[in-house]
Amino acid sequence: MNVCKRVLLVMAATVLLFSTGCWDRKEVNDLAIVTTAGLDLKENGEIELSLEIVIPKEGGGKTQQGKSNSKSSGSTLIWSASGATAADAVSALQRKLSRSVYWGQLEMLVVGEALSRSQLREQLDYFVRDSNIRLRVHPFVCKGTACDFLAPASPLERTKADFLGGESKRFFRKPITLNRLVQNLGNISKEAVIPYVDTTQDGKESVPYVKGYAVFSHERMAGLIQGESFLGMKWILKQMRGDVETVKLERPSASLLSLGVLSSSTRLVPNLAGEIPHMDILIEAEMSVIQNTSHFRTSDPKFIRYVEDAVVDKIHHEVETTIKQTQGMGTDIFGFGEAINRRNPREWQHIQDRWKKIYPSIQANVKIKVMIHQIGMNNAPVGES
């Protein structure tokens, strides 16, 4: 074989090598890109899956507007289908779509209340078993059905996933992920919390917002934490981020002071003396004055100490209220049992089987330290010289 023939063979082999592609490759135009998934339990016992799918765009950035049996939600479409299980519903939904369901961009999982109280664990199995679904997906529980929650367009964000992602970052220092939820449901207490979302009407727009926490015990939703208990739970779970505490001062009467949380920390310290353990909850917080309606100067050290004491009393009330509420539910969502096990595994082995009965009787000693480190631009209230 002469040199020319060898060169031609090498060139042909090179062309063949670079002309081959991935045998299982799928183009973007062949994919239905999912950003948010919703799960509901229907009255007939079937599982309804609703997917928020990004509307494909034509050249020039125009959105394709074709006829379909889906619901439009701004720049996304909501497609739904039902089946005996979540996997069965996915299969039924895929038969409706001309494109392959693509889970790689899934960011949020929204679960309706009915499913949360009945089959959460069973249907989560599909989402943690599929290798295409990332475990950093953020789960939420919504009031009513996930299908209805996903239907209205988000007024400020392009997708529901964008909106819920922003809410998670704004409300929670460490957003709860699917991986963390599964771990919590498998820990000693088998209890967990998930952000609870609802919608409110703002003119013609339906605006979603975080309303509190959904509390889970042994894979089922046991109740809701809302109102001042919502803040109390965030203090214990170390989820305070940019939150505001407003205190009413006794002197002068009717004066209010609002303080922003700069940073906080919480420790659980078990006290195992006696038959029923006690739990010390140690909270420390650094705060800033963001509004002062009194006539006192925030540069006055005595006034600042007085405000710190008032904030301590308020946080103490919120935390104690929350603990009593969870004890009434019989849900150890704060990990008291885990803290006892870490401190004294032998003692935990002794009380583990009776923990569900012991937890509602545990005395929690809440100890709080607040330090105001920032007083704002003005020392004196507005209008004071």
Coordinates of C-alpha atoms in Angstrom, one line a residue:
M1 CA 0.0 0.0 0.0
N2 CA 1.6 3.3 -1.1
V3 CA 1.8 6.4 1.0
C4 CA -1.2 8.1 -0.8
K5 CA -3.5 5.3 -0.1
R6 CA -2.5 5.3 3.6
V7 CA -3.2 9.0 3.8
L8 CA -6.6 8.6 2.2
L9 CA -7.5 5.8 4.7
V10 CA -6.4 7.9 7.7
M11 CA -8.5 10.8 6.4
A12 CA -11.5 8.6 5.8
A13 CA -11.2 7.2 9.3
T14 CA -11.0 10.7 10.8
V15 CA -14.1 11.9 9.0
L16 CA -16.0 8.8 10.2
L17 CA -14.8 9.3 13.8
F18 CA -15.9 12.9 14.0
S19 CA -19.2 12.4 12.1
T20 CA -20.6 9.9 14.6
G21 CA -22.7 11.2 17.4
C22 CA -24.3 10.0 20.7
W23 CA -26.7 7.2 19.7
D24 CA -29.2 8.3 22.4
R25 CA -28.8 12.0 22.0
K26 CA -32.0 14.1 22.1
E27 CA -32.3 17.6 20.7
V28 CA -33.8 20.4 22.7
N29 CA -36.6 20.6 20.2
D30 CA -37.6 17.0 21.1
L31 CA -37.9 17.8 24.9
A32 CA -40.7 19.0 27.1
I33 CA -38.7 20.9 29.7
V34 CA -40.3 20.6 33.2
T35 CA -39.7 23.3 35.8
T36 CA -42.3 22.4 38.4
A37 CA -44.3 19.3 39.2
G38 CA -47.5 19.0 41.2
L39 CA -49.0 16.0 42.8
D40 CA -52.6 15.5 43.9
L41 CA -54.8 12.7 45.3
K42 CA -58.1 12.6 43.5
E43 CA -61.4 11.6 45.0
N44 CA -61.3 8.3 43.1
G45 CA -58.0 7.4 44.6
E46 CA -55.9 8.2 41.5
I47 CA -52.7 10.3 41.6
E48 CA -52.9 13.4 39.4
L49 CA -49.6 14.8 38.1
S50 CA -49.4 18.3 36.8
L51 CA -46.3 19.6 35.0
E52 CA -45.3 23.2 34.3
I53 CA -43.6 23.0 30.9
V54 CA -41.7 25.9 29.4
I55 CA -43.4 27.0 26.1
P56 CA -41.0 26.5 23.2
K57 CA -40.1 29.6 21.3
E58 CA -39.8 30.1 17.6
G59 CA -37.0 31.9 15.9
G60 CA -37.0 35.6 16.8
G61 CA -38.2 34.8 20.3
K62 CA -41.9 34.5 19.6
T63 CA -43.8 32.0 21.7
Q64 CA -45.5 29.2 19.8
Q65 CA -49.2 29.4 20.2
G66 CA -50.9 26.2 19.1
K67 CA -54.1 24.5 20.0
S68 CA -53.8 22.1 22.9
N69 CA -55.8 20.7 25.8
S70 CA -53.4 22.2 28.3
K71 CA -53.7 25.3 30.5
S72 CA -51.5 28.3 29.7
S73 CA -49.7 30.0 32.5
G74 CA -47.8 32.9 31.1
S75 CA -44.7 31.6 29.4
T76 CA -45.5 28.0 30.5
L77 CA -48.1 25.4 29.9
I78 CA -49.7 23.2 32.6
W79 CA -50.3 19.6 31.5
S80 CA -52.1 17.1 33.7
A81 CA -52.8 13.4 33.7
S82 CA -53.8 10.7 36.3
G83 CA -52.8 7.2 37.1
A84 CA -52.7 4.6 39.8
T85 CA -49.2 5.9 40.9
A86 CA -47.0 8.9 40.1
A87 CA -45.1 6.8 37.6
D88 CA -48.4 5.7 36.0
A89 CA -49.5 9.3 35.8
V90 CA -46.1 10.2 34.1
S91 CA -46.7 7.5 31.5
A92 CA -50.2 8.7 30.9
L93 CA -49.0 12.3 30.5
Q94 CA -46.2 11.3 28.2
R95 CA -48.8 9.8 25.8
K96 CA -50.4 13.2 25.5
L97 CA -47.2 15.0 24.7
S98 CA -45.4 15.1 21.4
R99 CA -42.1 15.7 23.2
S100 CA -40.2 13.6 25.8
V101 CA -40.7 14.7 29.4
Y102 CA -37.3 16.1 30.5
W103 CA -36.7 16.2 34.3
G104 CA -33.2 17.8 34.2
Q105 CA -34.6 21.3 34.9
L106 CA -37.1 20.3 37.6
E107 CA -36.7 22.8 40.5
M108 CA -39.9 22.5 42.5
L109 CA -42.3 19.8 43.7
V110 CA -45.7 21.0 44.9
V111 CA -47.9 18.6 46.8
G112 CA -51.7 19.1 47.4
E113 CA -53.1 18.9 50.9
A114 CA -55.1 15.7 50.3
L115 CA -52.0 13.8 49.1
S116 CA -49.9 15.2 51.9
R117 CA -52.3 13.6 54.5
S118 CA -52.4 10.3 52.8
Q119 CA -49.7 9.0 50.3
L120 CA -46.7 11.4 50.4
R121 CA -44.0 8.7 51.0
E122 CA -45.4 6.3 48.5
Q123 CA -45.4 8.9 45.7
L124 CA -42.1 10.5 46.6
D125 CA -40.5 7.1 45.8
Y126 CA -40.8 7.8 42.1
F127 CA -39.0 11.2 42.4
V128 CA -36.1 9.9 44.4
R129 CA -35.7 6.7 42.4
D130 CA -35.5 8.4 38.9
S131 CA -31.9 9.2 38.2
N132 CA -32.9 12.2 36.0
I133 CA -34.5 14.0 38.9
R134 CA -32.1 16.0 41.1
L135 CA -32.4 15.6 44.9
R136 CA -32.0 19.4 45.4
V137 CA -35.5 19.9 44.1
H138 CA -37.5 22.0 46.6
P139 CA -40.7 20.5 48.0
F140 CA -43.8 22.5 49.0
V141 CA -47.3 21.8 50.3
C142 CA -50.0 24.0 48.9
K143 CA -53.5 24.7 50.1
G144 CA -56.1 22.9 48.0
T145 CA -54.8 21.1 44.9
A146 CA -51.4 21.5 43.2
C147 CA -53.1 21.6 39.9
D148 CA -55.1 24.7 40.9
F149 CA -52.1 26.3 42.5
L150 CA -50.0 26.0 39.3
A151 CA -52.6 27.2 36.9
P152 CA -52.5 31.0 37.4
A153 CA -49.5 32.8 35.9
S154 CA -47.0 34.3 38.3
P155 CA -47.3 38.2 38.0
L156 CA -43.6 38.9 38.6
E157 CA -41.7 35.7 37.6
R158 CA -41.6 33.8 34.3
T159 CA -42.5 30.5 35.9
K160 CA -43.8 29.2 39.2
A161 CA -40.4 27.6 39.8
D162 CA -38.8 31.0 39.6
F163 CA -41.3 32.4 42.1
L164 CA -41.1 29.6 44.6
G165 CA -37.3 29.6 44.3
G166 CA -37.2 33.2 45.2
E167 CA -39.6 32.7 48.1
S168 CA -37.3 29.9 49.4
K169 CA -34.2 32.1 49.3
R170 CA -36.1 35.0 50.9
F171 CA -37.7 33.1 53.7
F172 CA -35.3 30.3 54.6
R173 CA -31.6 30.5 55.4
K174 CA -31.3 26.8 54.4
P175 CA -34.0 25.9 51.9
I176 CA -35.5 22.5 52.4
T177 CA -34.7 20.0 49.6
L178 CA -36.1 16.7 48.5
N179 CA -32.9 15.0 49.8
R180 CA -33.3 16.7 53.2
L181 CA -37.0 15.8 53.4
V182 CA -36.3 12.1 52.7
Q183 CA -33.5 12.1 55.3
N184 CA -35.8 13.7 57.9
L185 CA -38.6 11.2 57.3
G186 CA -36.0 8.4 57.8
N187 CA -34.4 9.8 61.1
I188 CA -35.2 8.7 64.6
S189 CA -38.4 10.6 65.0
K190 CA -39.5 10.2 61.3
E191 CA -40.8 13.7 61.3
A192 CA -40.2 16.7 59.0
V193 CA -41.5 20.1 57.9
I194 CA -42.1 21.5 54.4
P195 CA -43.0 25.1 53.5
Y196 CA -46.7 25.6 53.2
V197 CA -47.9 28.0 50.4
D198 CA -51.2 29.5 49.5
T199 CA -52.5 32.2 47.1
T200 CA -54.1 35.5 47.6
Q201 CA -55.9 37.8 45.2
D202 CA -54.1 41.1 44.4
G203 CA -56.6 42.8 42.0
K204 CA -57.0 40.4 39.1
E205 CA -53.8 38.5 39.9
S206 CA -53.5 35.4 42.0
V207 CA -50.3 35.8 44.0
P208 CA -48.7 32.8 45.8
Y209 CA -47.0 33.3 49.1
V210 CA -45.4 31.2 51.9
K211 CA -47.9 30.9 54.7
G212 CA -46.2 28.7 57.2
Y213 CA -44.9 25.1 57.7
A214 CA -46.7 21.8 57.0
V215 CA -45.7 19.4 59.8
F216 CA -45.2 15.7 58.9
S217 CA -45.2 12.7 61.3
H218 CA -44.4 9.2 60.0
E219 CA -44.9 10.3 56.4
R220 CA -48.3 12.0 56.9
M221 CA -49.1 15.7 57.3
A222 CA -50.1 16.1 61.0
G223 CA -50.9 19.9 60.9
L224 CA -49.9 23.4 60.0
I225 CA -47.7 26.0 61.8
Q226 CA -48.7 29.5 61.0
G227 CA -48.9 33.0 62.5
E228 CA -46.5 33.8 65.4
S229 CA -45.8 30.0 65.7
F230 CA -44.3 30.3 62.2
L231 CA -41.6 32.7 63.5
G232 CA -41.1 30.6 66.6
M233 CA -40.4 27.5 64.5
K234 CA -38.0 29.5 62.3
W235 CA -36.0 30.5 65.4
I236 CA -35.7 26.9 66.6
L237 CA -34.9 25.5 63.1
K238 CA -32.3 28.2 62.5
Q239 CA -34.2 29.5 59.5
M240 CA -34.3 33.2 60.4
R241 CA -33.2 35.2 57.4
G242 CA -34.0 38.9 57.0
D243 CA -37.1 38.5 59.3
V244 CA -38.5 41.3 61.3
E245 CA -39.6 41.3 65.0
T246 CA -41.8 44.2 66.1
V247 CA -42.2 44.8 69.8
K248 CA -44.7 46.9 71.7
L249 CA -43.0 48.9 74.5
E250 CA -44.7 49.4 77.8
R251 CA -43.2 52.8 78.2
P252 CA -44.0 55.0 76.6
S253 CA -47.2 53.2 75.9
A254 CA -48.2 52.2 72.3
S255 CA -44.7 52.8 71.0
L256 CA -43.5 50.2 68.6
L257 CA -40.0 49.2 67.6
S258 CA -39.2 47.0 64.6
L259 CA -35.9 45.1 64.5
G260 CA -34.3 43.1 61.6
V261 CA -32.5 39.8 62.3
L262 CA -28.9 40.1 61.2
S263 CA -27.8 36.6 62.4
S264 CA -29.0 33.9 64.8
S265 CA -28.0 30.5 66.2
T266 CA -29.8 27.8 68.1
R267 CA -28.5 24.9 70.2
L268 CA -30.5 22.1 71.8
V269 CA -28.9 20.8 75.1
P270 CA -30.7 17.8 76.7
N271 CA -30.8 17.6 80.5
L272 CA -31.2 13.9 81.3
A273 CA -31.7 14.1 85.1
G274 CA -34.9 12.5 86.2
E275 CA -37.4 10.2 84.5
I276 CA -38.5 12.7 81.9
P277 CA -35.7 14.6 80.1
H278 CA -35.6 18.4 79.9
M279 CA -34.5 20.3 76.9
D280 CA -32.6 23.6 77.0
I281 CA -33.1 25.7 73.9
L282 CA -30.3 28.3 73.6
I283 CA -31.0 31.1 71.1
E284 CA -28.6 34.0 70.3
A285 CA -29.5 36.7 67.8
E286 CA -27.9 39.9 66.5
M287 CA -30.4 42.5 65.4
S288 CA -30.7 46.0 63.9
V289 CA -33.2 48.8 64.6
I290 CA -35.1 49.5 61.4
Q291 CA -37.9 51.6 62.8
N292 CA -38.4 53.5 66.1
T293 CA -41.8 55.0 66.8
S294 CA -40.9 56.1 70.3
H295 CA -39.3 59.4 71.3
F296 CA -36.2 57.8 72.8
R297 CA -32.8 58.0 71.1
T298 CA -31.4 54.6 69.9
S299 CA -28.0 55.9 70.9
D300 CA -29.0 55.6 74.6
P301 CA -27.5 52.4 76.0
K302 CA -30.3 52.1 78.6
F303 CA -33.0 52.3 76.0
I304 CA -31.3 49.7 73.8
R305 CA -31.0 47.3 76.8
Y306 CA -34.7 47.9 77.5
V307 CA -35.5 47.1 73.8
E308 CA -33.3 43.9 73.9
D309 CA -35.3 42.7 77.0
A310 CA -38.6 43.3 75.2
V311 CA -37.4 41.4 72.1
V312 CA -36.3 38.5 74.3
D313 CA -39.7 38.3 75.9
K314 CA -41.4 38.3 72.5
I315 CA -39.2 35.6 71.0
H316 CA -39.6 33.5 74.2
H317 CA -43.4 33.7 73.8
E318 CA -43.2 32.7 70.1
V319 CA -40.9 29.7 70.7
E320 CA -42.8 28.4 73.7
T321 CA -46.1 28.7 71.8
T322 CA -44.6 26.7 68.9
I323 CA -43.3 24.0 71.2
K324 CA -46.6 23.5 72.9
Q325 CA -48.3 23.4 69.5
T326 CA -46.0 20.6 68.2
Q327 CA -46.3 18.7 71.5
G328 CA -50.1 18.8 71.0
M329 CA -49.5 17.3 67.5
G330 CA -47.1 14.7 69.0
T331 CA -44.5 15.7 66.5
D332 CA -40.8 16.0 67.4
I333 CA -39.9 18.1 64.4
F334 CA -37.2 20.0 66.3
G335 CA -35.1 16.8 66.8
F336 CA -35.2 16.6 70.6
G337 CA -34.9 12.8 70.3
E338 CA -31.9 13.2 68.0
A339 CA -30.2 15.6 70.5
I340 CA -30.7 13.1 73.3
N341 CA -29.3 10.2 71.2
R342 CA -26.2 12.3 70.4
R343 CA -25.7 13.3 74.0
N344 CA -26.4 9.8 75.6
P345 CA -27.1 6.9 73.2
R346 CA -27.6 4.5 76.1
E347 CA -30.3 6.7 77.7
W348 CA -32.0 7.1 74.3
Q349 CA -32.1 3.3 73.9
H350 CA -33.9 3.2 77.3
I351 CA -36.6 5.7 76.3
Q352 CA -36.8 5.3 72.5
D353 CA -39.9 2.9 72.5
R354 CA -41.8 5.4 74.8
W355 CA -40.7 8.6 73.0
K356 CA -44.1 9.3 71.4
K357 CA -45.6 9.4 74.9
I358 CA -42.7 11.2 76.5
Y359 CA -42.3 14.0 74.0
P360 CA -45.6 15.9 74.8
S361 CA -44.5 16.0 78.5
I362 CA -41.0 17.3 78.0
Q363 CA -40.2 20.6 79.7
A364 CA -38.4 23.0 77.3
N365 CA -36.3 25.7 79.0
V366 CA -35.9 28.6 76.4
K367 CA -32.9 30.8 77.0
I368 CA -32.5 33.8 74.7
K369 CA -29.8 36.4 74.2
V370 CA -30.4 39.4 71.9
M371 CA -27.7 41.9 71.0
I372 CA -28.6 45.1 69.0
H373 CA -25.6 45.9 66.9
Q374 CA -27.0 48.5 64.4
I375 CA -29.3 51.4 65.1
G376 CA -29.6 52.9 61.6
M377 CA -28.7 56.2 60.1
N378 CA -30.4 58.4 62.8
N379 CA -29.8 58.4 66.5
A380 CA -32.9 60.5 67.2
P381 CA -36.4 59.7 66.0
V382 CA -37.8 61.7 63.1
G383 CA -38.8 65.2 64.2
E384 CA -36.6 65.1 67.3
S385 CA -33.6 67.4 67.5

